[in-house]
Each structure stands twice: as structure tokens, then as C-alpha cells.
XYZ file of C-alpha atoms in Angstrom:
509
model
C -10.225 -4.835 -28.084
C -11.403 -6.715 -24.792
C -8.640 -8.826 -22.866
C -7.744 -12.017 -23.589
C -4.838 -12.205 -20.788
C -4.676 -10.404 -17.446
C -2.094 -10.333 -14.914
C -3.281 -9.157 -11.168
C -0.314 -7.963 -9.363
C -1.077 -8.570 -5.650
C -3.589 -10.714 -3.674
C -4.471 -8.629 -0.819
C -8.299 -7.973 -0.615
C -7.947 -5.326 -3.645
C -6.242 -8.004 -5.641
C -8.468 -10.995 -5.135
C -11.624 -8.819 -5.516
C -9.793 -7.646 -8.916
C -9.582 -11.360 -10.081
C -13.007 -12.191 -8.558
C -14.456 -9.283 -10.375
C -12.527 -9.686 -13.667
C -13.432 -13.284 -14.307
C -17.218 -12.340 -14.009
C -16.655 -9.352 -16.561
C -14.238 -11.200 -18.772
C -15.156 -14.648 -18.479
C -13.148 -16.216 -21.204
C -9.815 -14.359 -20.247
C -7.105 -16.397 -18.689
C -6.264 -14.408 -15.178
C -2.994 -14.789 -13.151
C -2.513 -13.609 -9.821
C 0.793 -12.750 -8.713
C 2.314 -12.001 -5.239
C 5.643 -12.398 -3.820
C 4.200 -13.106 -0.347
C 3.397 -16.857 0.365
C -0.101 -16.536 1.741
C -2.753 -14.087 0.236
C -4.911 -11.199 2.262
C -2.251 -8.638 2.338
C -2.302 -7.006 5.744
C -5.564 -8.851 7.060
C -4.266 -11.811 9.221
C -6.679 -13.578 11.715
C -5.466 -16.278 14.129
C -6.984 -18.486 16.794
C -4.661 -18.581 19.868
C -5.862 -21.551 22.284
C -5.478 -20.274 26.011
C -3.169 -21.986 28.753
C -6.667 -23.291 30.919
C -8.526 -23.768 27.660
C -10.771 -21.725 25.286
C -9.337 -19.590 22.364
C -9.158 -16.222 21.508
C -9.104 -14.655 17.767
C -6.356 -12.237 17.148
C -6.207 -9.877 14.651
C -3.055 -8.830 13.273
C -4.486 -5.934 10.840
C -8.010 -4.481 10.410
C -10.606 -6.111 12.769
C -13.776 -4.861 12.062
C -15.826 -3.524 9.190
C -18.427 -0.778 8.738
C -21.826 -1.877 7.153
C -21.860 1.131 4.557
C -19.522 -1.027 2.056
C -21.860 -2.441 -0.641
C -18.846 -3.995 -2.244
C -18.026 -6.178 1.055
C -21.553 -7.051 1.363
C -21.892 -8.231 -2.141
C -18.954 -10.274 -1.504
C -20.524 -11.602 1.562
C -23.507 -12.452 -0.471
C -22.020 -14.052 -3.574
C -19.500 -16.242 -1.219
C -22.057 -16.985 0.939
C -20.486 -15.845 4.279
C -23.745 -14.661 5.913
C -23.561 -17.491 8.448
C -20.058 -16.469 9.630
C -21.049 -13.071 10.602
C -20.942 -11.722 13.943
C -22.240 -8.089 14.467
C -22.076 -5.565 17.198
C -25.469 -3.659 17.180
C -25.798 0.589 17.634
C -27.383 -0.163 21.019
C -24.437 -1.990 22.393
C -21.958 -0.056 24.790
C -19.021 -0.568 22.313
C -21.401 1.472 19.653
C -22.242 4.147 22.279
C -19.138 4.626 23.943
C -15.485 5.452 22.694
C -13.166 7.551 24.362
C -9.956 9.508 24.146
C -6.852 9.840 26.292
C -5.010 13.287 26.091
C -1.243 12.843 26.884
C -0.524 14.832 30.130
C -3.757 13.723 31.491
C -4.768 11.023 33.529
C -7.691 8.137 32.360
C -10.116 8.492 29.617
C -12.247 10.916 28.536
C -15.648 9.658 26.969
C -16.597 11.448 23.701
C -20.107 12.820 24.271
C -22.901 11.678 22.284
C -25.825 13.055 24.077
C -26.661 16.556 25.889
C -26.465 14.874 29.402
C -22.702 13.559 28.614
C -21.672 16.952 27.001
C -22.282 18.024 30.534
C -20.296 15.879 32.598
C -17.421 15.138 29.668
C -14.288 17.137 30.112
C -14.245 17.270 26.449
C -17.323 19.534 26.242
C -14.933 22.724 27.045
C -13.222 21.707 23.866
C -15.905 21.027 21.690
C -18.807 23.008 22.565
C -17.161 26.420 22.011
C -15.742 25.026 18.492
C -19.175 23.912 17.424
C -21.092 26.821 18.318
C -18.441 29.189 16.835
C -18.023 27.564 13.422
C -21.056 28.283 11.780
C -20.484 32.188 12.191
C -16.947 31.960 10.840
C -16.338 33.649 7.555
C -15.482 31.184 4.439
C -11.613 30.902 4.723
C -10.592 28.261 2.518
C -7.300 29.000 1.342
C -7.888 28.878 -2.332
C -7.707 31.825 -3.950
C -4.163 31.667 -5.322
C -4.507 27.757 -5.751
C -7.800 27.048 -7.956
C -10.376 25.090 -7.675
C -8.361 22.291 -6.564
C -6.938 23.670 -3.477
C -6.256 20.990 -0.838
C -4.665 21.286 2.623
C -3.905 18.987 5.744
C -6.366 17.802 8.130
C -4.917 19.649 10.660
C -5.487 22.878 9.017
C -8.550 22.352 7.634
C -9.656 21.462 11.566
C -7.788 24.547 12.643
C -9.125 27.280 10.783
C -12.532 25.700 11.106
C -12.958 24.814 14.780
C -9.566 25.674 16.418
C -6.228 24.771 17.234
C -7.017 22.789 20.262
C -10.052 21.156 18.532
C -7.925 20.116 15.945
C -5.195 18.502 18.173
C -6.910 16.827 20.641
C -9.913 15.530 18.902
C -8.938 16.027 15.306
C -5.376 14.181 15.787
C -6.808 11.367 17.465
C -9.367 10.763 14.662
C -6.427 10.390 12.349
C -4.457 8.084 14.765
C -7.175 5.747 14.688
C -7.788 5.741 10.726
C -4.332 6.298 9.238
C -2.243 6.175 11.800
C -0.464 9.450 10.929
C 0.431 13.043 11.814
C -2.648 14.905 10.728
C -0.692 17.788 9.628
C 0.451 15.673 6.719
C -2.378 14.000 5.628
C -5.012 15.704 2.909
C -8.254 16.375 4.077
C -9.699 15.974 0.515
C -8.172 12.559 0.004
C -8.692 10.926 3.416
C -12.161 12.736 4.580
C -13.727 13.900 1.408
C -16.992 14.449 2.791
C -15.986 17.005 5.186
C -14.131 18.974 2.202
C -18.088 18.471 0.475
C -19.809 19.542 3.891
C -17.782 22.794 3.723
C -18.804 23.615 0.127
C -22.427 22.797 0.844
C -22.294 24.974 3.646
C -21.190 27.937 1.854
C -17.992 27.771 3.509
C -19.249 26.374 6.885
C -19.090 22.453 8.121
C -21.868 23.035 10.215
C -24.177 24.726 7.933
C -23.318 22.223 5.589
C -24.290 19.231 8.205
C -27.600 21.347 8.704
C -28.610 21.988 5.045
C -27.655 18.108 4.479
C -30.058 16.629 7.318
C -33.034 18.843 5.903
C -32.591 18.094 2.439
C -34.531 14.883 1.234
C -32.147 12.125 1.561
C -31.626 10.030 -1.835
C -32.439 6.631 -2.155
C -29.216 4.524 -1.730
C -27.968 3.414 -5.359
C -27.564 -0.782 -4.978
C -28.415 -1.299 -8.745
C -24.986 -2.286 -9.608
C -24.429 -4.851 -6.718
C -25.546 -8.340 -6.100
C -26.391 -8.207 -2.270
C -29.025 -10.605 -1.899
C -30.569 -10.323 2.069
C -27.150 -8.790 3.319
C -28.884 -4.939 3.620
C -31.322 -6.617 5.949
C -28.600 -8.391 8.351
C -26.912 -4.767 8.577
C -30.004 -3.077 9.909
C -28.738 -1.292 13.016
C -25.425 -2.567 13.016
C -22.831 -0.636 14.285
C -19.708 -3.000 13.241
C -19.075 -6.593 12.026
C -16.633 -9.289 11.483
C -16.516 -12.622 11.333
C -16.690 -16.001 13.829
C -13.049 -16.488 12.543
C -12.030 -12.798 11.842
C -11.599 -10.880 8.746
C -9.082 -13.565 7.287
C -12.770 -15.170 6.587
C -13.370 -13.120 3.678
C -9.955 -12.950 2.242
C -9.668 -16.989 2.457
C -13.206 -17.433 0.663
C -12.218 -14.843 -1.954
C -8.910 -17.119 -2.673
C -10.794 -20.551 -2.580
C -13.332 -18.894 -4.832
C -10.401 -17.654 -7.357
C -8.584 -20.890 -6.876
C -11.442 -23.038 -7.818
C -11.868 -21.002 -11.212
C -10.112 -22.906 -13.944
C -9.586 -19.367 -16.093
C -7.361 -18.110 -12.711
C -3.842 -19.204 -11.920
C -2.331 -17.950 -8.354
C 1.335 -17.414 -8.228
C 2.277 -17.340 -4.431
C 5.709 -16.550 -3.527
C 6.272 -15.345 -6.761
C 7.371 -11.618 -7.255
C 7.563 -9.108 -10.153
C 11.227 -8.079 -11.476
C 10.409 -5.953 -14.305
C 7.397 -4.819 -16.667
C 8.060 -4.209 -20.081
C 5.573 -2.764 -23.010
C 5.270 -4.880 -26.247
C 6.436 -3.011 -29.554
C 3.031 -2.479 -30.638
C -0.008 -1.632 -28.687
C -1.641 -5.310 -29.562
C 1.787 -7.055 -28.073
C 0.578 -6.431 -24.595
C 3.227 -6.713 -21.645
C 6.086 -8.467 -21.138
C 6.834 -9.627 -17.178
C 9.726 -11.085 -15.711
C 8.978 -12.678 -12.400
C 11.693 -13.582 -9.557
C 11.202 -17.021 -10.638
C 13.039 -16.682 -13.957
C 9.887 -16.829 -16.000
C 8.218 -14.490 -18.251
C 4.208 -13.791 -18.653
C 2.622 -12.040 -21.561
C -0.790 -10.513 -20.458
C -2.524 -8.301 -22.912
C -3.691 -6.013 -19.942
C -2.521 -5.658 -16.187
C -4.019 -4.554 -12.952
C -1.406 -3.365 -10.162
C -2.505 -3.566 -6.681
C 1.200 -2.901 -5.413
C 2.222 -0.107 -3.095
C 3.220 2.896 -5.607
C 6.824 3.048 -4.925
C 7.137 -0.954 -5.311
C 5.561 -0.447 -8.713
C 8.143 2.602 -9.450
C 10.802 0.332 -8.686
C 9.532 -2.071 -11.193
C 9.003 0.232 -13.913
C 12.393 1.994 -13.461
C 14.561 -1.571 -13.697
C 17.352 -0.869 -16.080
C 16.911 -1.965 -19.616
C 13.102 -1.663 -19.554
C 11.205 0.376 -22.006
C 8.308 1.061 -19.055
C 7.613 4.869 -19.980
C 7.863 6.846 -16.446
C 4.301 7.679 -14.823
C 3.996 10.179 -12.483
C 3.455 10.590 -8.640
C 4.245 7.071 -7.867
C 6.411 7.967 -4.880
C 4.739 11.344 -3.756
C 3.671 9.850 -0.800
C 5.074 7.843 2.021
C 3.932 4.847 4.085
C 3.464 4.565 8.249
C 4.304 1.712 10.000
C 2.173 0.326 13.134
C 3.088 -2.235 15.594
C -0.144 -4.254 17.073
C 0.016 -5.788 20.354
C -2.808 -8.316 21.178
C -3.117 -8.898 24.744
C -5.524 -11.338 26.798
C -5.623 -10.502 30.467
C -7.313 -12.845 33.083
C -10.720 -10.993 33.925
C -11.119 -10.462 37.336
C -14.865 -11.355 38.908
C -15.029 -8.131 40.938
C -12.880 -5.531 38.879
C -13.404 -4.578 35.212
C -10.289 -3.994 33.421
C -11.470 -1.305 30.977
C -14.734 0.458 31.117
C -17.288 -0.736 28.626
C -17.093 0.712 25.011
C -15.328 0.172 21.785
C -11.946 1.482 22.705
C -9.903 4.805 22.988
C -7.806 6.865 20.746
C -4.752 8.991 21.913
C -4.198 12.540 20.854
C -0.982 14.160 19.580
C 0.831 15.715 22.592
C 0.916 19.414 22.666
C 4.747 19.551 21.962
C 4.663 17.424 19.424
C 5.644 13.445 18.847
C 9.127 14.176 19.636
C 8.032 15.247 23.488
C 9.077 11.458 24.872
C 7.690 13.059 28.442
C 4.187 12.342 27.301
C 2.639 9.126 25.706
C 6.409 7.524 25.810
C 5.029 4.288 24.531
C 3.847 6.044 21.560
C 0.258 4.506 21.569
C -2.119 5.494 18.846
C -5.282 3.707 20.050
C -6.560 0.772 21.818
C -9.315 -1.513 20.668
C -11.281 -3.094 23.737
C -12.098 -6.266 21.563
C -13.748 -8.283 24.206
C -16.318 -5.618 24.123
C -16.151 -4.317 20.531
C -16.502 -7.992 19.111
C -17.417 -10.400 21.646
C -18.569 -13.190 19.824
C -15.047 -14.195 18.417
C -13.735 -15.713 21.607
C -14.427 -19.433 22.876
C -14.611 -19.924 26.543
C -13.036 -22.482 28.485
C -15.318 -25.447 29.620
C -14.628 -24.089 33.066
C -16.661 -20.932 32.898
C -14.899 -19.738 36.043
C -11.801 -18.897 33.700
C -12.776 -15.413 31.682
C -10.295 -13.198 29.710
C -10.386 -9.694 28.595
C -9.095 -9.173 25.319
C -7.300 -5.685 23.841
C -5.491 -4.609 20.779
C -2.923 -1.813 20.993
C -1.844 0.298 18.188
C 1.521 1.708 18.243
C 3.921 3.552 15.883
C 2.888 5.828 13.424
C 4.393 9.069 13.336
C 6.102 8.173 16.417
C 9.196 7.412 14.435
C 11.658 8.413 16.528
C 11.283 5.554 19.237
C 11.994 2.182 18.971
C 9.615 -0.536 19.279
C 8.429 -0.910 22.941
C 8.366 -4.011 24.871
C 5.124 -5.790 26.068
C 5.994 -4.696 29.442
C 6.232 -1.078 28.519
C 2.839 -1.286 26.623
C 1.195 -2.953 29.737
C 2.444 -0.288 32.000
C 1.354 2.481 29.662
C -1.983 0.940 29.035
C -2.455 0.967 33.014
C -1.655 4.697 32.925
C -4.396 5.131 30.441
C -7.042 2.897 32.046
C -6.578 4.642 35.544
C -9.609 6.514 36.873
C -8.872 10.349 36.913
C -10.142 10.459 40.343
C -7.587 7.931 41.387
C -4.624 8.749 43.485
C -2.711 5.879 42.228
C -1.899 4.176 39.004
C -4.294 1.438 38.117
C -2.384 -1.878 38.162
C -3.191 -4.606 35.511
C -2.445 -8.347 35.846
C 0.197 -9.938 33.583
C -1.262 -11.070 30.100
C -1.864 -14.834 29.936
C -1.189 -14.361 26.240
C 0.306 -11.900 23.881
C 1.343 -11.217 20.032
C 3.122 -8.628 18.522
C 3.048 -7.840 15.105
C 5.048 -5.171 13.070
C 3.368 -3.821 10.456
C 5.910 -1.811 8.238
C 4.808 0.701 5.680
C 1.165 -0.520 5.836
C -0.987 2.336 5.633
C -0.438 5.130 2.821
C 0.270 8.684 3.558
C -2.058 10.817 1.293
C -0.404 14.226 1.441
C -2.048 17.415 0.201
C -2.720 17.139 -3.834
C -3.144 13.632 -3.733
C -6.494 13.471 -5.430
C -4.984 15.767 -8.255
C -1.752 13.918 -8.410
C -3.693 10.535 -8.917
C -6.258 12.045 -11.550
C -2.789 13.026 -13.390
C -1.702 9.441 -12.805
C -4.803 7.611 -14.357
C -4.709 10.433 -17.328
C -1.236 9.142 -17.970
C -2.342 5.606 -17.952
C -5.028 5.917 -20.328
C -3.258 7.957 -22.899
C 0.076 7.204 -24.662
C 1.877 4.004 -24.720
C -0.018 2.477 -21.928
C -2.990 2.916 -23.591
C -5.572 1.968 -20.804
C -3.930 -1.157 -20.691
C -2.672 -1.041 -17.372
C -4.851 -0.127 -13.990
C -3.073 0.985 -10.992
C -5.578 0.653 -8.205
C -5.544 -0.103 -4.149
C -4.959 1.373 -0.870
C -2.578 3.830 -2.159
C -4.601 5.405 -4.887
C -8.014 5.559 -3.674
C -8.811 4.830 -0.074
C -7.180 2.717 2.683
C -10.196 1.088 4.355
C -11.030 -2.573 3.225
C -14.272 -1.471 1.673
C -12.385 1.024 -0.700
C -9.799 -1.568 -1.681
C -12.628 -4.360 -2.448
C -14.954 -1.645 -4.337
C -11.699 -0.619 -6.466
C -11.236 -4.351 -6.974
C -14.882 -4.531 -8.534
C -14.036 -1.683 -10.988
C -11.000 -3.004 -12.200
C -11.119 -3.303 -15.875
C -14.347 -1.465 -16.251
C -13.231 0.614 -19.212
C -11.603 -2.412 -20.916
């Protein structure tokens, strides 16, 4: 029986996307979106900050740019008519071509080589070239003999056995810092980077051979039949990353406006869920007790809540909700975001042209406070990466450089640093390797600090299998497929992943 009433728990990008698509899939169903937070959008929070001498900068507390490969996001842009608000960074720009790594214990930044010429001059070539040349000739060495076909391992384990320990620590850990703000030694390769796992399969045990064979095989046409894309694919040709003039909140705000305007959808903001109970028969649906004292009784539920939060709700004393497996299997990582705005000198560039840089794990680990004492994970050069968001003052002599520093994650043994500490560490990272003195940065004219606690799920090895077992439990028994659990904690942390899971919500009902 199709749903008559649906409760969507959470109003981040997953919840808003789910409500939007559910209303199109089930136009006669009454949908209620429930979120304890007063504002929708989840971790997406954009703010325009006015500067002391005129003009303004766009500051992001969470995600700041998107890649054009997520069709679910392009569909939303088309359906919500947001094309005129887009700003794009082309693949030909310095931000797309130049990315850097800082290795703790060294001075300055190392450019990640992207051409033969840059390989010859990059200090990273001594790490990358031997690993890349050796890997295709290594024997198949995936540790799956005693664990069956579902063998999984950490990202670090995968990179170490295929490319070597040094490659895994310097480049692999930095990549994981940039996406998951996590320790690569704890992150599942199958869940976090499934394409790498699949390339190893395609190459009969070699990632390099898998890349080569994939490049030689005919590329299948992109399947876009299930998406209403309008002209967005044409807009995204030769685009490296994109955002919106007023930040990524543009998308969430437009989704919220659309959902609120739908007479079949109600949004309860600032109201949390206390407990969930099953009705006495499968046709009775659910009874959801809210923090406001109200009780709602939907026939179907979509939860986009963090999995440990859902676990606590289901385990409330006196409720009859049967246990679900693996909701507490993963931990979450916390990230502090420092938005920094510096006055720009007409003669001196604060940072090199490029997207930004990531920081590798210290050789002695995260407890080594002598290396990377500020616990910085990476820095985005926003003024270069997404330049068109900022508004210059009327006096064009006043220009600014905007950067965003991400800090924390696996550096759990350190208190949150001050802005002065971050600026000092940033100056060290931006010092030229050839300089005998540390660079000096001007005092920021504006800054904001955001503590994003438990913002990114950490998929530990075995996550893919565990989530399949969770889905099997939801489809069978007393749940009967009427509760769907989706979101970043289940199947992907990117905004594209979240929007996609929202699009697929209720597809089997």
C-alpha cells in the first residue's frame, strides 16, 4: 500500500531532498518534516559578512563548493531554477590546476604534480614516482582469503600495500583529511573510496592496471534518463567546481521555500523526536512522540538523523521499537572551521595561486605535538577557488584575501586553538621553502570560528556489509520496509550523495 502520511526526520540537504522528491512521487501523501534545529540546511551554513571599509565576503561554516558530477544536485538546480545564481571555477583556472600539500616537519607547500614538467621539480616526485612505477608489478595482495568476498580494510592499509607506507602517509592521509577529516588508518576503503577498490578488481589486483584498462575500454554513455537536468549539463562543461553567488545555503534555502510552499508538506522546525513506536498491526503505522508533547502517526518514516541519534530514539524506555543493527558502529569526527579575511597587499601575494592545500599526518602520529601543533587539516584559498562570491568595496584600492582553515578531526588531544595560533601556523605553512625566515601575515580584518561537532561520519572497515544488514533488517520483520534510514551516516558524506539518497527515498513503497 502506498504511503498516506510520511514523516521525514531531519531537514538537512538529505531531508529536504527527500521531502521534495517524496512529494513528487506521492502527490497525495501528507508529509511532515521534523527537525530539532531552528534552521534547515544541516551543516550547510552560508553568511555574508560586511567588511570595515565597505564590501563584503561570503563565509561558509561547512561545505563550500561542489563538483559537477552529482546529477541529483544538477537536477535540483534545474527544477528550482537556480541557474542564474551559479558561479563556476573552470578546469583551466589556477584553482583547478594547482593544489598543494604541507608535510609536517617541512617548510612551505609542495605542489601536487600534474604534468611531466611539474614532476621533475616537485619534492613529492620522490614519493609518487617510485610508488606509481612499482605498483602495477606487485602481486595481488588483498587480504581476503580468510574473510570472504566482502573483505574490507582501512584506506591506509590499502594504500600501504599497493603504494607503500610513505605514499600512504604523505598523500593518502592528506586526501582523507580533506574529505573526511579523519585518520586514514580507521577509514573503510570500500565505503569511502569504492572506485579505488573496484579499480583493484578491474586490474586483477593492481590499481594502476585497473586505471589503464579502464582508460582503454569504451566509456559508457552517462545515464541521465532518471534526472530532469534541463541545460545544467551544458553549464557544467569544463567546470572544476561550482557554488552559488550567496553560497551553498542558496540550494538549501530554495529547497526549503519549495517544500514550504507545497500544501501537502508541513515543516516542524525547532521540534525534536522523543521516541518512535510501531503500531499494533502493520497497517497502524508509527507513533512518533515529539519534544513539543505532540504525537504524530505517519504510515511511513524516512530518517536522515545521525545513526547514534536514531539509536537513542529507538531505545527510549517503554517503547516497542525493535532493535536495529549497527546504528552505533561508527563514530563521528568534529571539525573547527576558521574563516579568515586578510587585507591584500598590492605587491605581495599571501598565498600561491591554487585551490588550497592539505596537511599530511605527522610521521609520529597525531599525538606528536611538535609537528603541526595547531592540528590543521587543510586550508582553502577561497579568493582563488571561488572568487566571484565576494563584493569589493567602492574604493577599489581596498582588496582582501579570504581563506578557510579546517582544524581538528583526528587531533583529538588538543584544545581548540585561538585565531592567533591558527594565523601563526598558517604563516609557517605559507613560508617559501627557500626562505630563511618565517612569513608574516597581516592581522585579519575579519574572522569567524565555527565548531562543527560530530559533523562527519567515520566509516570503519566493514561499513558496506553492516549497512546492507541494516537495510535487510528494515525490509523484513515488524518494520516491513516502512522505515527508511538514509543520509551521510549510511551512504556517502558529500552533498551529492545526500541529495541522491533523498531522491531515492521511498522508491520501493
